[in-house]
XYZ file of C-alpha atoms in Angstrom:
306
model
C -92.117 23.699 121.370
C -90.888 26.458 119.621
C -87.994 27.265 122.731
C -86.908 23.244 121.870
C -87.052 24.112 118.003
C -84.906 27.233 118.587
C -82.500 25.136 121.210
C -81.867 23.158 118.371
C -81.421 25.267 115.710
C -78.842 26.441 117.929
C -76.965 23.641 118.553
C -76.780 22.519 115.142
C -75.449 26.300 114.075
C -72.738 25.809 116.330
C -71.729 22.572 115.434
C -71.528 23.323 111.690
C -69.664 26.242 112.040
C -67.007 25.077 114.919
C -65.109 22.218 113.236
C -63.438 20.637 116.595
C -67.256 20.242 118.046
C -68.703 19.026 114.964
C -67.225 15.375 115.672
C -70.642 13.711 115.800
C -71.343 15.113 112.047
C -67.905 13.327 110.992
C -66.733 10.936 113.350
C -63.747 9.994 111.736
C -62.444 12.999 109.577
C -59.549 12.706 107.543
C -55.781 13.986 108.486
C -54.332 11.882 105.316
C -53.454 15.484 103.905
C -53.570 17.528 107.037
C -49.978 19.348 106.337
C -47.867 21.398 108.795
C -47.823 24.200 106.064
C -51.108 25.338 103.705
C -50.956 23.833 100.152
C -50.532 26.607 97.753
C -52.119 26.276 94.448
C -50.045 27.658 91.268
C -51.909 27.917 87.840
C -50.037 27.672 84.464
C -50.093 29.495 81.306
C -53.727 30.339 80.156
C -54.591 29.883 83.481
C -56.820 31.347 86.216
C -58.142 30.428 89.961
C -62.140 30.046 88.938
C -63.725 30.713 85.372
C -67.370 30.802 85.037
C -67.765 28.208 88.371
C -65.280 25.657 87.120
C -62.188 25.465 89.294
C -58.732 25.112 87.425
C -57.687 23.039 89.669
C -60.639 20.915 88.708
C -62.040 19.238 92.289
C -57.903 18.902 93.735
C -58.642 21.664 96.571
C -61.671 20.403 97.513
C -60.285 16.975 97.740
C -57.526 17.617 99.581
C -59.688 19.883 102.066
C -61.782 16.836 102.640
C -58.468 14.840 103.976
C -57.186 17.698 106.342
C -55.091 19.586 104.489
C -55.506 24.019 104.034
C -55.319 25.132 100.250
C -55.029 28.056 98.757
C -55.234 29.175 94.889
C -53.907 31.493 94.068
C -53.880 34.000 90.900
C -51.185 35.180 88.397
C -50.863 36.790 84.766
C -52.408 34.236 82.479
C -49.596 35.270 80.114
C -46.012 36.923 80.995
C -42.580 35.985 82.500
C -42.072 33.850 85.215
C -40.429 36.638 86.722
C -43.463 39.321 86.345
C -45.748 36.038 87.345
C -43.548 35.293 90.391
C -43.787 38.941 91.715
C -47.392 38.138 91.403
C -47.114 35.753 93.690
C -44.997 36.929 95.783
C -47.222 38.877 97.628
C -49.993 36.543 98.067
C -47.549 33.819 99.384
C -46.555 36.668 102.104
C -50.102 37.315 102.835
C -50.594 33.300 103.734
C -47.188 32.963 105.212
C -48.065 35.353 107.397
C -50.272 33.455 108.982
C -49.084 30.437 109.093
C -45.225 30.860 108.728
C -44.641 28.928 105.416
C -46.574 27.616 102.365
C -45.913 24.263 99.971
C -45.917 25.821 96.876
C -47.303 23.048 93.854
C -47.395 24.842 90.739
C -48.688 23.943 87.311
C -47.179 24.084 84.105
C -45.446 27.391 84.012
C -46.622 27.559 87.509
C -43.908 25.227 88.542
C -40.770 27.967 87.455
C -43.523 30.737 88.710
C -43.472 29.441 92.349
C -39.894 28.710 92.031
C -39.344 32.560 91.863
C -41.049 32.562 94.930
C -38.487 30.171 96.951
C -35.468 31.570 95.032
C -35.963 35.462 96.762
C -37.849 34.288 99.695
C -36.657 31.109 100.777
C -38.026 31.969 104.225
C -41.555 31.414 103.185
C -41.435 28.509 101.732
C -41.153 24.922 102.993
C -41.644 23.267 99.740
C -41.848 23.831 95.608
C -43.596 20.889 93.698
C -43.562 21.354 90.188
C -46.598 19.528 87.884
C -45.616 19.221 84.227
C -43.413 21.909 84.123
C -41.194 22.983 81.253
C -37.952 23.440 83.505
C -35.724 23.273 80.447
C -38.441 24.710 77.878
C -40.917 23.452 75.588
C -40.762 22.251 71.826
C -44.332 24.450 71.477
C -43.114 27.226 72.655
C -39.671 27.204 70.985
C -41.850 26.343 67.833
C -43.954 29.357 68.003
C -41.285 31.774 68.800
C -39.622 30.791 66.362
C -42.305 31.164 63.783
C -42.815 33.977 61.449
C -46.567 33.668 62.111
C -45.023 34.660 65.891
C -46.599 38.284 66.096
C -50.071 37.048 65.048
C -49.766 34.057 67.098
C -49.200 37.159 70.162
C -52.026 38.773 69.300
C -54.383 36.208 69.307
C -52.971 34.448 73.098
C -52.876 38.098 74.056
C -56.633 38.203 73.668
C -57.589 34.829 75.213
C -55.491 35.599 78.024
C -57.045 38.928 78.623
C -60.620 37.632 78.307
C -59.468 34.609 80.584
C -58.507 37.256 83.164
C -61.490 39.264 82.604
C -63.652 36.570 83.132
C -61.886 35.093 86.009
C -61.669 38.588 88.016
C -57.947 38.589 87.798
C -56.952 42.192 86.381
C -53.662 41.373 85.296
C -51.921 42.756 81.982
C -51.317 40.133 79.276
C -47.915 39.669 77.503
C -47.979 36.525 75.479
C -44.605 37.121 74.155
C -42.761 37.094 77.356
C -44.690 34.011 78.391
C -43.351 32.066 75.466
C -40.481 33.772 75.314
C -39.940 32.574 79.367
C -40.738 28.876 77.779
C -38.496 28.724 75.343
C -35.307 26.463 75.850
C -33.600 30.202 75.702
C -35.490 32.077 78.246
C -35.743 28.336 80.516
C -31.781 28.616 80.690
C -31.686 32.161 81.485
C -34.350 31.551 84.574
C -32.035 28.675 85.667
C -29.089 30.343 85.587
C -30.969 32.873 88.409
C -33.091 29.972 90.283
C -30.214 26.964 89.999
C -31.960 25.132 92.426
C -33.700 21.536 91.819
C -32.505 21.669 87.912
C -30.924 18.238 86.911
C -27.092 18.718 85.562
C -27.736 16.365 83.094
C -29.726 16.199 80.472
C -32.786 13.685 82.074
C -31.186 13.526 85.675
C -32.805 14.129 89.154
C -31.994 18.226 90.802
C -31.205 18.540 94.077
C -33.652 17.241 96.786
C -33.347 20.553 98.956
C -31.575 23.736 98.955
C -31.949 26.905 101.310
C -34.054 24.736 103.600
C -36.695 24.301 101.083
C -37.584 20.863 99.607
C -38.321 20.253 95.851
C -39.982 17.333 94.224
C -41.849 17.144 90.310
C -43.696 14.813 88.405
C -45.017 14.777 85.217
C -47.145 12.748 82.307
C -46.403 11.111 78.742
C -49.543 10.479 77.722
C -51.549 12.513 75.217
C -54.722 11.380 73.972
C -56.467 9.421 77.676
C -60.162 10.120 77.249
C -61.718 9.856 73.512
C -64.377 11.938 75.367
C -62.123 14.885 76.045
C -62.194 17.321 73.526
C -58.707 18.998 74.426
C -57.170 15.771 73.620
C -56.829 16.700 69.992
C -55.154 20.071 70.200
C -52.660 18.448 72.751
C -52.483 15.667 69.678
C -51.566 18.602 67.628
C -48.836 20.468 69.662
C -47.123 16.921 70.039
C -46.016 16.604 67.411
C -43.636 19.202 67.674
C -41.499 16.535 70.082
C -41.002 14.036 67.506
C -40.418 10.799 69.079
C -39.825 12.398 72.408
C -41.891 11.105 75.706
C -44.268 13.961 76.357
C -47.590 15.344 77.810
C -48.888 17.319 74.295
C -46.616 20.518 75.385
C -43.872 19.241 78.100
C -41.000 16.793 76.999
C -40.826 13.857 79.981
C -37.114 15.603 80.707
C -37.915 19.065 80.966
C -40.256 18.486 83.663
C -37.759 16.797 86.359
C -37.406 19.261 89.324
C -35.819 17.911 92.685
C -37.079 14.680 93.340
C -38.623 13.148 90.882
C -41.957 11.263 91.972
C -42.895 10.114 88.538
C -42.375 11.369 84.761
C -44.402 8.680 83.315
C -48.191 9.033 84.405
C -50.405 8.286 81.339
C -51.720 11.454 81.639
C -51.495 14.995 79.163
C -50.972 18.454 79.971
C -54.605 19.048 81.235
C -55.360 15.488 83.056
C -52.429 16.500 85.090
C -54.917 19.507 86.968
C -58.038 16.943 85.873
C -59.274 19.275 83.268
C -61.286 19.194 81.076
C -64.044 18.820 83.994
C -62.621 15.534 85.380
C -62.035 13.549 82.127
C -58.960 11.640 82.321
C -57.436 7.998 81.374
C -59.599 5.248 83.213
C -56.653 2.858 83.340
C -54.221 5.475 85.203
C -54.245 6.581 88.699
C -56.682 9.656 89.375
C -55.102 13.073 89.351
C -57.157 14.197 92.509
C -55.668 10.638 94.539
C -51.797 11.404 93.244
C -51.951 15.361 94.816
C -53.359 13.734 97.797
C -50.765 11.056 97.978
C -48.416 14.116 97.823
C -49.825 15.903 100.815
C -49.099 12.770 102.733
C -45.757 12.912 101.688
C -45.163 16.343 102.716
C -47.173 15.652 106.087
C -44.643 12.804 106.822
C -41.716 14.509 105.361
C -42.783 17.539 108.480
C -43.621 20.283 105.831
């Protein structure tokens, strides 16, 4: 009896552990998202991998894990220029691409001109840059703020959010809140995009270029602001809207400034936080879910080879 209970044990250890001969546990696993390349997870200003157990990427990875695909987060400065975030970066995406030869880069917020660093000085490593409500051209905020003579204070006070954000979150980065907004500004958007020309529309509210280098771009975006009456961060991205006027935008991206390459969509009903699912998950009821439009996108890079 105890030789069968052992046998078993056994068996089942092996199973769980060794994917291709677990079939019988999953019969008919997902490859909707099963990529060529890993998915490589970019966080945005304020941002982090994992804070206290909740996932910034609020249930994406595991999502798309559970429909094939390999993800990686991955960690920058909470605050600083999308240059110092991109050599960040840098290195991890050479860690993973060692591996596995490229990575789709999808980056959030400022994560989206962060991971375009990446594919502007290594173009090598990267099959794709997605971009997720990303200020390509700058934001109203931040151009508000710097502008403000409440600016230095307004540092200070990021500076220490960000820091505790990376302390609590294991990060051990410096924070430099000025250079982050600074990098956000209209100013400091059109100095990055004179170095990473790639993708940018021409025009004011165009499409960029699809490709360039051999690397594929695509964006999308929201214009919605307050989704979930139940979401506390609703409010403050009420606030910080204003500062668009009557301008389409997610609380701190105009619906322009976040076209990138090919534009998927611009228009999502969803703000500045429902576009990563945050806060834990709370979004609009009556627009698609966040976690079902990255996995669309994994499909589309699957098909598209990446």
């Amino acid at each position: 009896m105890k030789l069968w209970i052992k046998t078993l044990a056994l068996v089942v250890t092996i199973a769980w552990s060794a994917p291709s001969a677990a079939w019988w546990w999953n019969p008919n696993p997902s490859t909707y998202a099963d990529t060529r390349y890993p998915v490589v997870l970019v966080h945005g200003m304020f941002g982090f991998d994992a804070l206290i157990g909740v996932d910034y990427w609020y249930g994406i990875a595991e999502d798309l894990r559970k429909n094939g695909a390999d993800i990686y987060t991955t960690q920058v400065p909470a605050l600083d220029s999308t240059i110092a975030r991109g050599e960040a970066l840098l290195p991890q995406v050479e860690a993973i691409a060692a591996v596995h030869g490229k990575v789709n880069l999808i980056g959030h917020s400022h994560g989206g001109p962060t991971a375009r660093y990446v594919a502007r000085v290594r173009p090598d490593l990267v099959a794709s840059v997605t971009s997720v409500g990303s200020p390509h051209k700058g934001s109203a905020v931040a151009d508000l703020i710097v502008e403000s003579p409440a600016s230095g204070l307004a540092d200070s006070l990021a500076n220490a959010l960000g820091g505790l954000i990376d302390l609590l979150s294991g990060g051990g980065y410096d924070q430099n809140a000025q250079a982050s907004l600074q990098s956000l500004s209209a100013q400091g958007s059109a100095e990055f995009n004179s170095f990473a020309p790639a993708g940018i529309p021409t025009s004011a509210c165009g499409e960029g270029a699809s490709s360039a280098n051999g690397v594929r771009f695509y964006s999308w975006g929201g214009t919605g602001v307050i989704t979930n009456v139940l979401d506390p961060s609703d409010a403050l991205l009420g606030t910080t809207s204003l500062a668009f006027g009557s301008s389409k935008n997610d609380g701190l991206v105009g619906r322009c400034s976040s076209h990138f390459g090919k534009i998927i969509r611009d228009n999502y009903f969803m703000n500045h936080l429902d576009e990563v699912n945050q806060a834990l998950g709370l979004h609009s009821l009556f627009e698609t879910d966040p976690k079902a439009v990255y996995k669309q996108h994994a499909n589309r890079l699957k098909n598209a080879g990446l």
